[in-house]
mmCIF file of C-alpha atoms and ligand atoms in Angstrom:
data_model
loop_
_atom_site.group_PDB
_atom_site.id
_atom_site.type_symbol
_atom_site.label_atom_id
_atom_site.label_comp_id
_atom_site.label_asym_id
_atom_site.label_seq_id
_atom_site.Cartn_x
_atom_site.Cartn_y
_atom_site.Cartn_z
ATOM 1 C CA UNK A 1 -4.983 12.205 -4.343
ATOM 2 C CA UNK A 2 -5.107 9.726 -7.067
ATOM 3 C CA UNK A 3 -5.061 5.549 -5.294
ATOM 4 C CA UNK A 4 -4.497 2.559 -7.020
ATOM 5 C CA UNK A 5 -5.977 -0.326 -5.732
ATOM 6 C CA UNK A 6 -5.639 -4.096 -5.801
ATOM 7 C CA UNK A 7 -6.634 -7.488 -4.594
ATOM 8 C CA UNK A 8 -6.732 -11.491 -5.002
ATOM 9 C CA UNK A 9 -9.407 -13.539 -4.011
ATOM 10 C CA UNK A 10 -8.333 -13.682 -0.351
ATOM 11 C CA UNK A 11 -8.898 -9.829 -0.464
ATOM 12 C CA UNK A 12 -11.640 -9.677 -2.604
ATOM 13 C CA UNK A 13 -14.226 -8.580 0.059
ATOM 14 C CA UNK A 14 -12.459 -5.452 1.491
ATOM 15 C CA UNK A 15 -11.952 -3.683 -1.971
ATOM 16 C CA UNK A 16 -15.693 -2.468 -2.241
ATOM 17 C CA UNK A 17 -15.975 -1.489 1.448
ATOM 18 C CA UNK A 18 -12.505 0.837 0.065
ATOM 19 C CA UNK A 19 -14.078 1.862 -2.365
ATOM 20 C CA UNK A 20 -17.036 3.070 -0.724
ATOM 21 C CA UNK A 21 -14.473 5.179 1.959
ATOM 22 C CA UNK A 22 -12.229 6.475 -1.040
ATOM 23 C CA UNK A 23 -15.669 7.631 -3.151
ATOM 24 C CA UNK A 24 -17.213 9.046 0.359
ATOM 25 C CA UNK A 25 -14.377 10.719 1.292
ATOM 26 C CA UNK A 26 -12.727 12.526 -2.382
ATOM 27 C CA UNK A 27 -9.959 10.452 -2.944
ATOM 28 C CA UNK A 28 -9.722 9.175 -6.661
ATOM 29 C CA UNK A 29 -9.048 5.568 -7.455
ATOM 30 C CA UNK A 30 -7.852 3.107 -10.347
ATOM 31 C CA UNK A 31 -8.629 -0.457 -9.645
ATOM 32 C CA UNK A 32 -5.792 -2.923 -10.717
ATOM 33 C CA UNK A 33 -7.956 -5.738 -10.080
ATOM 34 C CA UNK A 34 -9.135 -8.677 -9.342
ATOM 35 C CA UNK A 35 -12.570 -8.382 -9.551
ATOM 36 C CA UNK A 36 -14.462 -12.185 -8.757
ATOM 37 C CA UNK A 37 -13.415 -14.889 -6.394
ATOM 38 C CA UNK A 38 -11.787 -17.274 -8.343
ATOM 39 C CA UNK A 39 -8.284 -18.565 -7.022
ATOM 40 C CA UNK A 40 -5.837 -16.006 -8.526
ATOM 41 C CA UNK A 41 -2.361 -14.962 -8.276
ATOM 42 C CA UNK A 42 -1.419 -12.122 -6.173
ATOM 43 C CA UNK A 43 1.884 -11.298 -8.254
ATOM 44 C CA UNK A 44 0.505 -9.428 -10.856
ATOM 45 C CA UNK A 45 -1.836 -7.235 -8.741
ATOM 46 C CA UNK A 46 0.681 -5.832 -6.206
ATOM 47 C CA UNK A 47 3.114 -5.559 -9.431
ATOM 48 C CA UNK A 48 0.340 -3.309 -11.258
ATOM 49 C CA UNK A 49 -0.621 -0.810 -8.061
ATOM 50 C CA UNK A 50 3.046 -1.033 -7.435
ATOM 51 C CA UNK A 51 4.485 0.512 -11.119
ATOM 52 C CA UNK A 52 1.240 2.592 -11.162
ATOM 53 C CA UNK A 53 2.622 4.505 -7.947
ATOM 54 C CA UNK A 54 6.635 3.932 -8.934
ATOM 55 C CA UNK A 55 5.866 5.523 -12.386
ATOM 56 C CA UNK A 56 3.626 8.379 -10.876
ATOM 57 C CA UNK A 57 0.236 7.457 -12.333
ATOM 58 C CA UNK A 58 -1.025 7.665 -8.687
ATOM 59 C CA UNK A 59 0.266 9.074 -5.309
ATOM 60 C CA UNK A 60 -0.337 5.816 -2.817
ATOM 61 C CA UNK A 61 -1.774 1.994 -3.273
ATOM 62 C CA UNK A 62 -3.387 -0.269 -1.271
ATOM 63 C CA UNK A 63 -3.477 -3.760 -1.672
ATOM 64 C CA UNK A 64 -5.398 -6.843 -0.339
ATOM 65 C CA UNK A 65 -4.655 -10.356 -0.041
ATOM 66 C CA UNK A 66 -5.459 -13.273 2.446
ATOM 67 C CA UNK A 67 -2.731 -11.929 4.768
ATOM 68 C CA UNK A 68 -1.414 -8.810 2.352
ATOM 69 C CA UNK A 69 2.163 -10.768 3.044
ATOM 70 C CA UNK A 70 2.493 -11.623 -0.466
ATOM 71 C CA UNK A 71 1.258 -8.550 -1.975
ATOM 72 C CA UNK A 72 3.854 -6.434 0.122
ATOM 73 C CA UNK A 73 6.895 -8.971 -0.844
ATOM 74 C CA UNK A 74 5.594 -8.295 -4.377
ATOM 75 C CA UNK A 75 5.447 -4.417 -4.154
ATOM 76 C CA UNK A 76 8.424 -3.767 -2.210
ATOM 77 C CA UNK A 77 10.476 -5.330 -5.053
ATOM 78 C CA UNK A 78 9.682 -2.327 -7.546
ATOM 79 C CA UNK A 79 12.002 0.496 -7.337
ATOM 80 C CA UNK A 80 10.961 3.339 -5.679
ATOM 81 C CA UNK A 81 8.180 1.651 -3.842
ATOM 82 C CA UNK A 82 8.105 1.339 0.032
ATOM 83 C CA UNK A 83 5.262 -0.574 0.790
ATOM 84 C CA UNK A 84 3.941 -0.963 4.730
ATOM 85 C CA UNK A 85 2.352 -4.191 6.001
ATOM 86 C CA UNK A 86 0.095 -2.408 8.452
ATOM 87 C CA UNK A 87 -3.083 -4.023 11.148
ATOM 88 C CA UNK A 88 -2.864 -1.715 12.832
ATOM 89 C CA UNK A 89 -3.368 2.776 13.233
ATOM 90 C CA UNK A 90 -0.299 2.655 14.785
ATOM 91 C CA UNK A 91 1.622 1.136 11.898
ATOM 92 C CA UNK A 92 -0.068 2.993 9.002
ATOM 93 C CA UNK A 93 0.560 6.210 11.044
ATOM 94 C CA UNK A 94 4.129 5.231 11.814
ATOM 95 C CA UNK A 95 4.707 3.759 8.416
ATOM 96 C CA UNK A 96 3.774 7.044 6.793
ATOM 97 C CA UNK A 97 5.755 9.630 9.371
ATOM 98 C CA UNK A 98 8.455 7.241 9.509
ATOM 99 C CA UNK A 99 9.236 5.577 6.123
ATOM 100 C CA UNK A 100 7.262 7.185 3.546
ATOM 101 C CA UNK A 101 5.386 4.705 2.615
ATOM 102 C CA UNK A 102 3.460 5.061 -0.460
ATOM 103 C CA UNK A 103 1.985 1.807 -0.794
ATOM 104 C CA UNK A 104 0.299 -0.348 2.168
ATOM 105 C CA UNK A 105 -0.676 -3.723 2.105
ATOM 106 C CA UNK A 106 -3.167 -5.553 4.692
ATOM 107 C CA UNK A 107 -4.925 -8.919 4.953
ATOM 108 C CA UNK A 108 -8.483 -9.717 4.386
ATOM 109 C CA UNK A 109 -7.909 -12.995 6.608
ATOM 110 C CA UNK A 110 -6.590 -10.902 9.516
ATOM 111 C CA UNK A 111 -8.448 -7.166 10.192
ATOM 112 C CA UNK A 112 -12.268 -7.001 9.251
ATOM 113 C CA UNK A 113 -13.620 -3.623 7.392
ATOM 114 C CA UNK A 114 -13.881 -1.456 10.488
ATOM 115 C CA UNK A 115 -10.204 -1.699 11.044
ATOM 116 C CA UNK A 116 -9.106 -1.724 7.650
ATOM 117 C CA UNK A 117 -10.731 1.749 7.240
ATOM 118 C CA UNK A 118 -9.229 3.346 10.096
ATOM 119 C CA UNK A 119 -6.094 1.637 9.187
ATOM 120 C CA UNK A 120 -6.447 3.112 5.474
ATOM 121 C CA UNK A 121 -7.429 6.509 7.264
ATOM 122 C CA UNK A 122 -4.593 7.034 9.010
ATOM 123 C CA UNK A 123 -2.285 5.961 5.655
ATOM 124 C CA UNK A 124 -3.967 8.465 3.570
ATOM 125 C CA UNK A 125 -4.178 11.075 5.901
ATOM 126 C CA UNK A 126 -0.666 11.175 7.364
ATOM 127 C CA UNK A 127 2.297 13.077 5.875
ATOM 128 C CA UNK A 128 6.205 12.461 6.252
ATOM 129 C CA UNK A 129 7.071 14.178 8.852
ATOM 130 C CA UNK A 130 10.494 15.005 6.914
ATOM 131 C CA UNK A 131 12.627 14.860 10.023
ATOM 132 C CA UNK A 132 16.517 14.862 9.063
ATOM 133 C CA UNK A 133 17.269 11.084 11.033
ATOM 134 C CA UNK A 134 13.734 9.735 8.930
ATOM 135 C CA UNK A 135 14.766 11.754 5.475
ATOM 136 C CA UNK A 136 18.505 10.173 6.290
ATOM 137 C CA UNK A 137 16.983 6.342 6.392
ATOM 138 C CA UNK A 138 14.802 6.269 3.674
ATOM 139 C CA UNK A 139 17.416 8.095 1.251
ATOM 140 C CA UNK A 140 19.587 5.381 2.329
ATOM 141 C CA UNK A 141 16.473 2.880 0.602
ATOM 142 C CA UNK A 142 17.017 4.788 -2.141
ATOM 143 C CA UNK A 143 20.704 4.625 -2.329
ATOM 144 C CA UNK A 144 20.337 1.182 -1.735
ATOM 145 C CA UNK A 145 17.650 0.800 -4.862
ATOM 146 C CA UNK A 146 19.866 2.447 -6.908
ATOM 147 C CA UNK A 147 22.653 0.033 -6.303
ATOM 148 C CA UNK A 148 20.999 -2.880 -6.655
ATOM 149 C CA UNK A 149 18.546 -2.186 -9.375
ATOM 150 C CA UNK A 150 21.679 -1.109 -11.706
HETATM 151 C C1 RB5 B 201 -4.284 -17.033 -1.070
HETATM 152 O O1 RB5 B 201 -4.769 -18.199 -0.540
HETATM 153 C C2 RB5 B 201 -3.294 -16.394 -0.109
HETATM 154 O O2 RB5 B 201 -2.136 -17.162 -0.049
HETATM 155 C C3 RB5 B 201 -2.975 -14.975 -0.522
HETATM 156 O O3 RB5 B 201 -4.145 -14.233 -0.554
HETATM 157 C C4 RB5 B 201 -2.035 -14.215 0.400
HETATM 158 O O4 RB5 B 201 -2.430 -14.318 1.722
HETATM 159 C C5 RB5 B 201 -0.603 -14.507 0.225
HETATM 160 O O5 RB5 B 201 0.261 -13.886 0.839
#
């Protein structure tokens, strides 16, 4: 599984303690960015994991902000992208047997790097579950992309 990655200064310090998990653990990664502290705008990170994973350059993305709030308003405006705002296992299990998810976002400000791993674990590790009710709901996202997006 191929993960893009991304971050602005408010979620600057998880992205290497990702890293580390994604290298320890076989999971590939492209890194959208940023990559120093200075005050930065979160737009154009979520926007880059985001059309890496709507085009098909890589299966899931995670992104990292002060509160991942605005990098999951950002993501979940590209077609095709249903992007979780998970803190905790619960959610990122639930998000991915649920909804599909392929992107999650999470904030630096709010879970430390023990939780966001098990958090990230859970993402990456659960499948859809493909039941017909869950299948019906998100093709109805998709419906509803395809309408508006026209
Ligand atoms: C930056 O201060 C902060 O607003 C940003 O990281 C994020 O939390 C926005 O949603």
């Amino acid at each position: 599984m191929k993960v893009a990655i991304g971050c602005d200064h408010g979620g600057i310090n998880l992205k290497p303690v990702l890293i580390d998990y994604l290298n320890k653990n076989g999971f590939e990664y492209v890194d959208f960015g940023c990559f120093d502290t200075v005050s930065t705008d979160y737009n154009e990170y979520a926007l880059a994991v985001a059309n890496a994973v709507a085009k098909g350059d890589c299966d899931k993305g995670i992104l990292f902000c002060g509160t991942g709030i605005g990098m999951s308003i950002v993501a979940n405006k590209v077609r095709g992208i249903r992007c979780g705002h998970c803190h905790d296992v619960f959610s990122a299990k639930m998000t991915r047997l649920h909804n599909d998810a392929n992107v999650m976002a999470l904030g630096e400000r709010v879970v430390g790097p023990g939780l966001m791993i098990e958090i990230v674990d859970a993402f990456l590790n659960t499948e859809f579950s493909g039941d017909i009710r869950h299948a019906r709901r998100v093709s109805k996202i998709v419906a509803l992309e395809e309408k508006n997006f026209k």
